[in-house]
Short mmCIF file of C-alpha atoms in Angstrom, two decimals:
data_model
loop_
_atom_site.label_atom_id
_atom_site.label_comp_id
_atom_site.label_asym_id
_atom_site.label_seq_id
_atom_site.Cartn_x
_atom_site.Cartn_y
_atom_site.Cartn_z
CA UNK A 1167 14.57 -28.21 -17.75
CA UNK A 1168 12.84 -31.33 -19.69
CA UNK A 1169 13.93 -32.09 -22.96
CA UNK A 1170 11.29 -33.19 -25.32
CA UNK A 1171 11.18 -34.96 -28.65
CA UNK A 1172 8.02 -34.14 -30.46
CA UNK A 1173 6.43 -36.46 -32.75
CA UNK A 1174 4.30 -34.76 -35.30
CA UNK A 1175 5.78 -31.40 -34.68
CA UNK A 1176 4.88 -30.32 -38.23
CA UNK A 1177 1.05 -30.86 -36.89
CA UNK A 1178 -1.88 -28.77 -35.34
CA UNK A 1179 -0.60 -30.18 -32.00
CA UNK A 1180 3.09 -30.39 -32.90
CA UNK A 1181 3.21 -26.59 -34.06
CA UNK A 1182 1.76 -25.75 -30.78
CA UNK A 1183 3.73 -27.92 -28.66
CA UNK A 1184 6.09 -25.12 -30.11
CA UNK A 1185 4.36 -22.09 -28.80
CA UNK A 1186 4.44 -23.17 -25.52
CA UNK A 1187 8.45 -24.20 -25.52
CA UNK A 1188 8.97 -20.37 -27.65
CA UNK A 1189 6.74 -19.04 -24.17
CA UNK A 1190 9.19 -21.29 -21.78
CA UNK A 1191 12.71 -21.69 -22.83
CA UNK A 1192 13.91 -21.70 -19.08
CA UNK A 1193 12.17 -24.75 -18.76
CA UNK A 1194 11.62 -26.75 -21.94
CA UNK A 1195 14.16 -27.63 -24.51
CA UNK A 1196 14.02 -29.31 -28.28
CA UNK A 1197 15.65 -32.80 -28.57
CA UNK A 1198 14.54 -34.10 -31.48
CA UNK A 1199 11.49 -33.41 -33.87
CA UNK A 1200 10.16 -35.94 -36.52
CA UNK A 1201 7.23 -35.50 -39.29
CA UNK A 1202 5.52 -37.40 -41.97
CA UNK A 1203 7.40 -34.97 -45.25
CA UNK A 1204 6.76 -31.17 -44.20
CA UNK A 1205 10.47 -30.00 -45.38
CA UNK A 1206 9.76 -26.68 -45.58
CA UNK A 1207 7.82 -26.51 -41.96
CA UNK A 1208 10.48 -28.63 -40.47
CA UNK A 1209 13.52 -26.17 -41.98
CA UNK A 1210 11.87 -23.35 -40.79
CA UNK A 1211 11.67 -25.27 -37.04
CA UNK A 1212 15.21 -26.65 -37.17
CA UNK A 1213 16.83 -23.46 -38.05
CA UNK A 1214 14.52 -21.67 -34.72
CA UNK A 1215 14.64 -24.86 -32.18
CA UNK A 1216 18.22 -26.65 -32.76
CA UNK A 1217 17.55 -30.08 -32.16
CA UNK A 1218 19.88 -32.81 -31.88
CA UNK A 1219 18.14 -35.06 -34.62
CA UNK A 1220 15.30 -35.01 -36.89
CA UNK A 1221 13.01 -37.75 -38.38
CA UNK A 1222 10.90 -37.78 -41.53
CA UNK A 1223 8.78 -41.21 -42.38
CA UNK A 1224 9.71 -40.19 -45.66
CA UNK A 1225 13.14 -40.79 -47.01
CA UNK A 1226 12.89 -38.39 -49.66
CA UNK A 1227 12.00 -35.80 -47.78
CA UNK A 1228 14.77 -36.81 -45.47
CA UNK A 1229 17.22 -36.48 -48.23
CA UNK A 1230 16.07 -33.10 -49.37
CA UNK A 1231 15.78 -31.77 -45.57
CA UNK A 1232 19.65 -33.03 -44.97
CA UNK A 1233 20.72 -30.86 -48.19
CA UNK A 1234 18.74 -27.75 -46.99
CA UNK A 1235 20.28 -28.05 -43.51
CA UNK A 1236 23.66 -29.23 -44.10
CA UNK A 1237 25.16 -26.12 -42.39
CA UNK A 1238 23.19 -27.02 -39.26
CA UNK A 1239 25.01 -29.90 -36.83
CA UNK A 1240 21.82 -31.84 -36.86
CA UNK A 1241 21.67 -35.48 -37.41
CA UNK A 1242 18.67 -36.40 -40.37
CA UNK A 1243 17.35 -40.08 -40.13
CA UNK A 1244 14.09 -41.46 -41.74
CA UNK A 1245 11.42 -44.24 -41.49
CA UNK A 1246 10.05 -46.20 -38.94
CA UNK A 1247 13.50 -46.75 -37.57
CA UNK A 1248 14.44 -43.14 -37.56
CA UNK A 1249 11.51 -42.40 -35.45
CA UNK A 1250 12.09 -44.25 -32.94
CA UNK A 1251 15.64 -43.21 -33.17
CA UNK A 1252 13.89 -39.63 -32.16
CA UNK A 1253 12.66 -41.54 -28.78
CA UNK A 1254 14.90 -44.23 -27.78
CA UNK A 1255 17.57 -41.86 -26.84
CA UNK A 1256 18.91 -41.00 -23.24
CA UNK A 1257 18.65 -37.01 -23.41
CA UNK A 1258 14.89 -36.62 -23.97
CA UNK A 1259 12.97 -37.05 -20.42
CA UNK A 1260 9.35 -36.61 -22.26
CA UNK A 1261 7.78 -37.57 -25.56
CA UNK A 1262 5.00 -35.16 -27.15
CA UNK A 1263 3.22 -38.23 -29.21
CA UNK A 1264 1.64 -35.47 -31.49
CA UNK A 1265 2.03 -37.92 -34.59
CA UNK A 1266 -1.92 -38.68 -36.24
CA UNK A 1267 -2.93 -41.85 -36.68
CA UNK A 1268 -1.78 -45.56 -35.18
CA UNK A 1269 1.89 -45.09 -36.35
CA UNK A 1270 2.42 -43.61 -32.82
CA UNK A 1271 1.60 -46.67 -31.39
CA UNK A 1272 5.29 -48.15 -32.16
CA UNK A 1273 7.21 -44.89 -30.75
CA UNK A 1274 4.97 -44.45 -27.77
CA UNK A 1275 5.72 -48.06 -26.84
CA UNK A 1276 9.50 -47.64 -27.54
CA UNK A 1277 9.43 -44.63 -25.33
CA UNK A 1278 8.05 -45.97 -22.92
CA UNK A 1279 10.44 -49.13 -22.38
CA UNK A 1280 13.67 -46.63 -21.99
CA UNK A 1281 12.34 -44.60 -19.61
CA UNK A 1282 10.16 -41.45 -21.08
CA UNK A 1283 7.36 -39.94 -19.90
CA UNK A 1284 4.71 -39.39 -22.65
CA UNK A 1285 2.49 -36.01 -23.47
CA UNK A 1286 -0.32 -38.43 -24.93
CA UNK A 1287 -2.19 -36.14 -28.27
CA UNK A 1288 -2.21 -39.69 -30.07
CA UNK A 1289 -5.52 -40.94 -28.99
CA UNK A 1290 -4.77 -43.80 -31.80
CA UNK A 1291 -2.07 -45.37 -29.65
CA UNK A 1292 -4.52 -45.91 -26.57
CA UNK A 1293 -8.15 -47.28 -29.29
CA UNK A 1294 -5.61 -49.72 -30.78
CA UNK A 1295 -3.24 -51.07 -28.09
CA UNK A 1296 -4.82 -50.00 -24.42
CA UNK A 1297 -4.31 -52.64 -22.14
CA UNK A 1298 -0.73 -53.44 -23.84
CA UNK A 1299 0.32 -49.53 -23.54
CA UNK A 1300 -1.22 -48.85 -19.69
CA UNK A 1301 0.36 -52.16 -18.47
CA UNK A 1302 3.78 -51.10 -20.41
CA UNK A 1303 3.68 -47.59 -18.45
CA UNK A 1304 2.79 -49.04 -15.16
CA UNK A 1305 4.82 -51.82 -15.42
CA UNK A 1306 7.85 -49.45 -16.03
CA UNK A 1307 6.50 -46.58 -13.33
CA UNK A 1308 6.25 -44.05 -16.34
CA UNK A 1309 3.87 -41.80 -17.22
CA UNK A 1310 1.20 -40.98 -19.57
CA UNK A 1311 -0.20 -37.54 -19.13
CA UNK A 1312 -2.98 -35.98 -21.41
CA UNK A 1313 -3.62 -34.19 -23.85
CA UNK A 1314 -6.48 -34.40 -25.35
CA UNK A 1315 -8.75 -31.27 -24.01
CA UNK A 1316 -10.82 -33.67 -22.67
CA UNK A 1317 -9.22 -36.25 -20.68
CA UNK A 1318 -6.63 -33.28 -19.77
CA UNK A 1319 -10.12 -31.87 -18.04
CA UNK A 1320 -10.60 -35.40 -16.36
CA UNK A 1321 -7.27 -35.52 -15.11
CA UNK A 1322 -7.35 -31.87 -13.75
CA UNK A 1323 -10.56 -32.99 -11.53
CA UNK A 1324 -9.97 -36.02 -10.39
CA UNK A 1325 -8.74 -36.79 -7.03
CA UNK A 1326 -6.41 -38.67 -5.73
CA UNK A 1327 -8.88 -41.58 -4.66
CA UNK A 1328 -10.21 -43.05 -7.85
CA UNK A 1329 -12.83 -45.00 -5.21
CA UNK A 1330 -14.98 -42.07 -4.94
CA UNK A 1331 -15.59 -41.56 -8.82
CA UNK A 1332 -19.07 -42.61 -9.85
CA UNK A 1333 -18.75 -41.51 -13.67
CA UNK A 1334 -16.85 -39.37 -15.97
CA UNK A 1335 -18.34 -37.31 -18.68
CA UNK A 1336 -17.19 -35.85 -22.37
CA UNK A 1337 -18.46 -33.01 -23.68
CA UNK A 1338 -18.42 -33.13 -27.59
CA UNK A 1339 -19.43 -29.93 -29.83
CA UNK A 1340 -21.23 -32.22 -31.82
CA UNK A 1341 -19.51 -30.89 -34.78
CA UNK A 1342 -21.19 -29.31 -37.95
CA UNK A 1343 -23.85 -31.68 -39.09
CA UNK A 1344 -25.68 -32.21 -36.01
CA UNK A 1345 -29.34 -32.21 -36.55
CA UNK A 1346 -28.50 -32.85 -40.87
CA UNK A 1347 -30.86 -35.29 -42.43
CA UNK A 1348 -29.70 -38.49 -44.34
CA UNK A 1349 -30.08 -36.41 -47.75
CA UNK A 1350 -27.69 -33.45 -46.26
CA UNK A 1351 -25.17 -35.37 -44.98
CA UNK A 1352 -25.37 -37.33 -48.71
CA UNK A 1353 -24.25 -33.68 -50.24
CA UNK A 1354 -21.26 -32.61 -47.22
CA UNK A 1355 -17.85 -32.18 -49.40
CA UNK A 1356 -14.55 -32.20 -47.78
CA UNK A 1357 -14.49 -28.21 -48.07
CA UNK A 1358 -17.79 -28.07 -45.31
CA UNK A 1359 -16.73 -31.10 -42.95
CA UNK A 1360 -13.38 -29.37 -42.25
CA UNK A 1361 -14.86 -26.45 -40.83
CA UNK A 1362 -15.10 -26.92 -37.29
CA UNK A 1363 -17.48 -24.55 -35.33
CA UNK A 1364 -14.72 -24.29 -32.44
CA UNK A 1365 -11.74 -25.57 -32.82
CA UNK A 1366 -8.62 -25.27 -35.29
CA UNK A 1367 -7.37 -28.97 -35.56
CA UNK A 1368 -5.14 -30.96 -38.29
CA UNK A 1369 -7.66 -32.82 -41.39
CA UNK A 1370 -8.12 -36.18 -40.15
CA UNK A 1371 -9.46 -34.94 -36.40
CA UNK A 1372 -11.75 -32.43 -37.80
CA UNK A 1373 -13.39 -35.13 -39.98
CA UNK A 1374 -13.33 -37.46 -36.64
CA UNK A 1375 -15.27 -34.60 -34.88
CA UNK A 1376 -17.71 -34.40 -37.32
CA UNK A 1377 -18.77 -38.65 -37.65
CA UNK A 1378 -18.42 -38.26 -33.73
CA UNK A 1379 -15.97 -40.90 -34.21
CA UNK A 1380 -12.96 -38.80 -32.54
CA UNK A 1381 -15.48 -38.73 -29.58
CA UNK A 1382 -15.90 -42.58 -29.67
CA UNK A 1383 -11.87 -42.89 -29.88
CA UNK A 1384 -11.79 -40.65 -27.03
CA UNK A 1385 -14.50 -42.97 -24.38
CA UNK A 1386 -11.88 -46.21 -25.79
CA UNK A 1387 -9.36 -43.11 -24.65
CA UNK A 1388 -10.79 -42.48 -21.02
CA UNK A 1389 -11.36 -46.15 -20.13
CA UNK A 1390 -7.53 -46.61 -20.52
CA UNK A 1391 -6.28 -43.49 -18.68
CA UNK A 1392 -8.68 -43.94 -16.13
CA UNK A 1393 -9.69 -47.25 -15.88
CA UNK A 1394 -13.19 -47.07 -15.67
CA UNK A 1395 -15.87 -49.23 -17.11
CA UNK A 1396 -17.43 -47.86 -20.56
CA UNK A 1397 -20.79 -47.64 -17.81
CA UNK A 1398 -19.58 -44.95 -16.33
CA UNK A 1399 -18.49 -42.75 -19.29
CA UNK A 1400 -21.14 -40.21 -20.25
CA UNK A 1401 -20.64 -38.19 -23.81
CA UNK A 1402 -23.03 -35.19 -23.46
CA UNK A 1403 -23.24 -32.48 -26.67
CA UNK A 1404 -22.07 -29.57 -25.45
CA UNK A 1405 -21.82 -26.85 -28.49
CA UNK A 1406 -19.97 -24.11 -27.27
CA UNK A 1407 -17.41 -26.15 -25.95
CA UNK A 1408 -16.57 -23.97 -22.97
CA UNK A 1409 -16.88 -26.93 -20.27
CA UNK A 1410 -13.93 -29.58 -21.71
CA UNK A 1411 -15.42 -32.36 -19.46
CA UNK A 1412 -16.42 -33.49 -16.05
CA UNK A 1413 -16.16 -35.68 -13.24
CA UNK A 1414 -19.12 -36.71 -10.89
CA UNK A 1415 -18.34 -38.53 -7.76
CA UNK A 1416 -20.08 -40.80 -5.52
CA UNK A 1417 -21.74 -38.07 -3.10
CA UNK A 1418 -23.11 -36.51 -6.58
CA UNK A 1419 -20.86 -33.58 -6.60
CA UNK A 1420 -19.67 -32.64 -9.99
CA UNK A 1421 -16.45 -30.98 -10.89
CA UNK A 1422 -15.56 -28.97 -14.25
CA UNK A 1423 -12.42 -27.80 -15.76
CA UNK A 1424 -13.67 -24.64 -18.41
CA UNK A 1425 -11.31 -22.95 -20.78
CA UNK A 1426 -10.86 -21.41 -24.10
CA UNK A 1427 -10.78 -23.86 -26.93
CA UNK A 1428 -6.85 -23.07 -27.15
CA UNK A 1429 -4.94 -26.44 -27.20
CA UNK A 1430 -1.85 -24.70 -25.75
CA UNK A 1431 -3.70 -24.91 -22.67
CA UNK A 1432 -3.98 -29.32 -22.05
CA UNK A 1433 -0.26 -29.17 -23.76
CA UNK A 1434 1.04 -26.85 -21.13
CA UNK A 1435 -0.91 -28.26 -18.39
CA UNK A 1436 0.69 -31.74 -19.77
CA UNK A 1437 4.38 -30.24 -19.88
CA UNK A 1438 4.22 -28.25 -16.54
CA UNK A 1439 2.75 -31.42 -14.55
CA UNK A 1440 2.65 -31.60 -11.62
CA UNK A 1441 2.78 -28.02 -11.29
CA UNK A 1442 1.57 -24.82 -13.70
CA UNK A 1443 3.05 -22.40 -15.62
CA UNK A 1444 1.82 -18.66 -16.16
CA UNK A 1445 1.27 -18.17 -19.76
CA UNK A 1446 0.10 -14.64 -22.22
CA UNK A 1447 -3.14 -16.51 -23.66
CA UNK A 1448 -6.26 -14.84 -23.74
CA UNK A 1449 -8.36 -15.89 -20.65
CA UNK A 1450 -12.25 -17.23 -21.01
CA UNK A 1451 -14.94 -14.33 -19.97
CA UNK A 1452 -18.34 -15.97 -19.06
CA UNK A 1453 -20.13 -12.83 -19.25
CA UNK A 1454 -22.82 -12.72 -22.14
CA UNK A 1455 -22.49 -16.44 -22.75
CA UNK A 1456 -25.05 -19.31 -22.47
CA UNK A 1457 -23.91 -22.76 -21.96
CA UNK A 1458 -25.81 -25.54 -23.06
CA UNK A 1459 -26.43 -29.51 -23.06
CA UNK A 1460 -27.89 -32.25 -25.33
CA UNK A 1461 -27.99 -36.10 -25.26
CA UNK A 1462 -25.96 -37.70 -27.68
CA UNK A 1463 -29.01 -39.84 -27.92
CA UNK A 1464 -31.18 -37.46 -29.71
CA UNK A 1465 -29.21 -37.14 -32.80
CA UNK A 1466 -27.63 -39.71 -35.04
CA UNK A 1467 -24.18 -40.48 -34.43
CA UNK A 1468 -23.57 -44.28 -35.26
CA UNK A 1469 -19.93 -43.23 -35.20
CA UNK A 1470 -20.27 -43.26 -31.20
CA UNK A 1471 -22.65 -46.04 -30.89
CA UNK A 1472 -20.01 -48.28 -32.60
CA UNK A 1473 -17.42 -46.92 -30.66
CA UNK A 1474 -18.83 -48.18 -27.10
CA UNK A 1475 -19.68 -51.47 -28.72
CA UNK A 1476 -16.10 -51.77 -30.04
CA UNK A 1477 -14.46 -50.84 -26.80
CA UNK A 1478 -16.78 -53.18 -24.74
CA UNK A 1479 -15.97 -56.06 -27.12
CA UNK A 1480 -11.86 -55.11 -26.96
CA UNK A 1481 -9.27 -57.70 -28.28
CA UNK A 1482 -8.17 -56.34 -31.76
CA UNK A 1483 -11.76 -55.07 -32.39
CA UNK A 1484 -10.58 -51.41 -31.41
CA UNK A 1485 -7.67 -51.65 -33.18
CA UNK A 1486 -9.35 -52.94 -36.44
CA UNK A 1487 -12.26 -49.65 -36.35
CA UNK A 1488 -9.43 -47.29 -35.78
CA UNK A 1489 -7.60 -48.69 -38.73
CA UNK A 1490 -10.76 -48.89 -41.07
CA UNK A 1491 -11.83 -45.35 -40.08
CA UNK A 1492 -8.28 -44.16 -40.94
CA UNK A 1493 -8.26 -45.51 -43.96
CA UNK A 1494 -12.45 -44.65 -45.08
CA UNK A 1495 -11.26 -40.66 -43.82
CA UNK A 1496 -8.62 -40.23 -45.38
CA UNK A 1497 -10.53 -42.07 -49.02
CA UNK A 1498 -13.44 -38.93 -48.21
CA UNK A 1499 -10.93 -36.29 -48.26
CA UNK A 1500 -9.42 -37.27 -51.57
CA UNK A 1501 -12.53 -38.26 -52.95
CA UNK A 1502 -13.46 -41.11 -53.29
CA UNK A 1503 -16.44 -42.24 -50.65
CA UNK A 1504 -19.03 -39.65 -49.82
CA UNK A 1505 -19.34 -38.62 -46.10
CA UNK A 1506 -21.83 -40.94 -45.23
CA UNK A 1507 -19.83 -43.88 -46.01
CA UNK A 1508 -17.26 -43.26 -44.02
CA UNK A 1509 -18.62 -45.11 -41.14
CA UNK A 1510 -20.91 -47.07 -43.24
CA UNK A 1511 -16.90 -48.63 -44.41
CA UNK A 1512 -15.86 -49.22 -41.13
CA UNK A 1513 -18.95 -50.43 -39.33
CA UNK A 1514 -18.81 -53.47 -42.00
CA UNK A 1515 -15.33 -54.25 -41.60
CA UNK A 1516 -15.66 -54.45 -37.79
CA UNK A 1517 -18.44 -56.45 -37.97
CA UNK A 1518 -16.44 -59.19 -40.69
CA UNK A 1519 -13.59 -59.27 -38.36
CA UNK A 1520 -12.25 -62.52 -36.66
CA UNK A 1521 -11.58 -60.72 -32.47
CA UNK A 1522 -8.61 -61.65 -31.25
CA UNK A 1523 -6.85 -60.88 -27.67
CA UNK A 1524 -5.03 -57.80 -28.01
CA UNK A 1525 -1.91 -59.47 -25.86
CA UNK A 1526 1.13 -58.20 -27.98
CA UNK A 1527 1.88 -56.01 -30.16
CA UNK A 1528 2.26 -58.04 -33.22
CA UNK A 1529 -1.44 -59.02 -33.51
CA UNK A 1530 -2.83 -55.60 -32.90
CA UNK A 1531 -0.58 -54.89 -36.01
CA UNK A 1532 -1.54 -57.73 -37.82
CA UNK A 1533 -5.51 -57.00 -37.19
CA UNK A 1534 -4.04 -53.43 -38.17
CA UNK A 1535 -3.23 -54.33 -41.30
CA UNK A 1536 -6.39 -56.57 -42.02
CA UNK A 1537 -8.16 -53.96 -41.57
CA UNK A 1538 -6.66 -51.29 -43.86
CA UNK A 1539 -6.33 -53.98 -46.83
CA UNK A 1540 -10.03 -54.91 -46.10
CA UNK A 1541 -11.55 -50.98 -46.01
CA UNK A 1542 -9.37 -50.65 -49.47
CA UNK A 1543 -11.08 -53.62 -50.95
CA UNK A 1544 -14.52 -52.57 -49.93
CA UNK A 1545 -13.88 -48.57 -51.34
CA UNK A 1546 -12.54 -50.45 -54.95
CA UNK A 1547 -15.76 -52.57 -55.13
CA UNK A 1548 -17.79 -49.96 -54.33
CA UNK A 1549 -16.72 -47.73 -57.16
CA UNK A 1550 -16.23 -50.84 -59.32
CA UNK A 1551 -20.57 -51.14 -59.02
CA UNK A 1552 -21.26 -47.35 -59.60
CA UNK A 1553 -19.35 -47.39 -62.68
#
């Protein structure tokens, strides 16, 4: 039986994190849950899962949740603090970092120094803090198990002997846009970029998949888990997103892991490792369908370029385009930049940042910060010229 605390359980991820416990309660059981304010989600989750304690970032959503449960025996905390109350612990055994955005870099680090394994969703945790998190985990002999679709495919074909990899590749959809001219893109509302062609996914990921950026997070992503040099990580555009990556080894045979795009697949995979799990989901039929490639190359995605160039500078640099990006998103779906200048925004706060090493935790979260006040400042003068 592992117990699990799941961090953003109110999520895409989080909420089916849940499907797969509902499908195994023989072997997977609820510690804790925390959330960003989702009262009525969480409720409904509390009253089905029973976990010991719950944590919303919010405290008066923490209030209100403690009212609506009161007849439950289930502690409420809130904040930064309460989070990592959810983690720190002794019951849980593994940590589903399902949370969006850097604020999972501070949990996943917590859990990791009292002894949890981690069910890594928050790509965020790895762009910002890499080196610090992988050395924390090794250090400690936990570990960090995918699951991104993705690097979940990586880890499912790798062998044992990391010697005889020559490169790994990601396969991207390519999103929505692909092939859009500067003028298109000019016109793309929130409404259109948050229809993905393939997956269901929470707001700030579909947006990610559309720049490309979520792909760039996810090559910062691989040459963490994996530790290979940004040379050998291919992105190829694969549309149908039926292959979820590969792995190409030194006597140039390739090996693919194909699915369904069902995320209950990398989270199971993730929960049931080192073993698997039958499961009721529908299975992929390759009959009738055509599979096919393009270079990243042949379409513009400065998203990605910046990405690679970022992650081969390192220090804060990574931490500081994550942070920006955050920020420019999340400014595009309320409003207030068009689509375009989402990565127009964090291409020119990357490029006016001071690097730093990225040795401790407290400057990746002070380049963090920089960066978020920075992106702000640049939105504000923006619309303070166009008006």
């Amino acid at each position: 039986m592992k117990r699990l605390t799941i961090l953003g359980s109110t999520g895409s991820i989080g909420t089916q994190t849940l499907d797969i416990v509902r499908q195994n309660p023989e072997k997977l059981e609820v510690f804790a849950l925390a959330a960003g304010k989702n009262v009525k989600e969480i409720e409904l989750q509390a009253r089905e899962f029973r976990p010991q304690i719950i944590g919303l970032m919010e405290e008066k959503a923490a209030l209100e949740l403690k009212h609506r449960i009161a007849d439950l025996d289930i502690e409420v905390v809130h904040g930064m603090e309460g989070l990592l109350r959810t983690v720190t612990d002794e019951v849980p055994d593994t940590v589903v970092t399902a949370i969006s955005g850097r604020i999972g870099l501070e949990p996943t680090l917590e859990a990791l120094q009292t002894g949890k394994d981690i069910a890594l969703a928050n790509k965020e945790t790895l762009v910002a803090a890499g080196e610090l998190v992988m050395e924390t985990a090794r250090r400690l002999g936990r570990a960090i198990l995918p699951v991104d679709s993705e690097h979940s495919a990586i880890f499912q074909c790798m062998e044992s002997d990391s010697r005889t990899l020559e490169k790994i590749i990601l396969t991207a959809s390519g999103g929505p846009f692909r092939g859009w001219s500067e003028e298109q893109l000019k016109e793309v509302t929130p409404e259109r970029a948050l229809q993905h062609p393939n997956w269901a996914m929470g707001a700030k990921i579909t947006i990610d998949s559309a720049t490309m950026m979520n792909k760039g997070l996810e090559v910062i992503e691989a040459h963490h888990l994996f530790n290979m040099e940004y040379e050998q990580i291919e992105v190829l555009i694969h549309p149908q997103s039926v292959i979820h990556s590969m792995v190409q080894y030194c006597d140039g045979s390739v090996l693919a892991q194909l699915g369904r795009p069902d995320m209950r697949l990398p989270i199971q995979y993730a929960l049931a490792y080192p073993t698997r799990w039958p499961n009721p989901l529908e299975r992929l039929d390759l009959r009738g369908k055509s599979l096919t490639f393009f270079d990243p190359e042949d379409y513009d995605f400065p998203a990605l370029k910046l990405a690679y160039a970022c992650g081969k500078r390192g220090g804060t640099l990574p931490a500081v385009m994550n942070a920006a990006n955050e920020v420019a998103v999340h400014a595009f779906l309320s409003r207030r930049v068009s689509y375009p200048e989402i990565i127009a925004l964090v291409d020119k706060v990357c490029w006016e940042h001071d690097v730093l090493d990225a040795t401790d935790l407290e400057t990746i979260l002070n380049a963090d910060h920089w960066a978020r006040v920075r992106t702000e400042e640049l939105i504000l003068s923006n619309k303070t010229r166009h008006s």
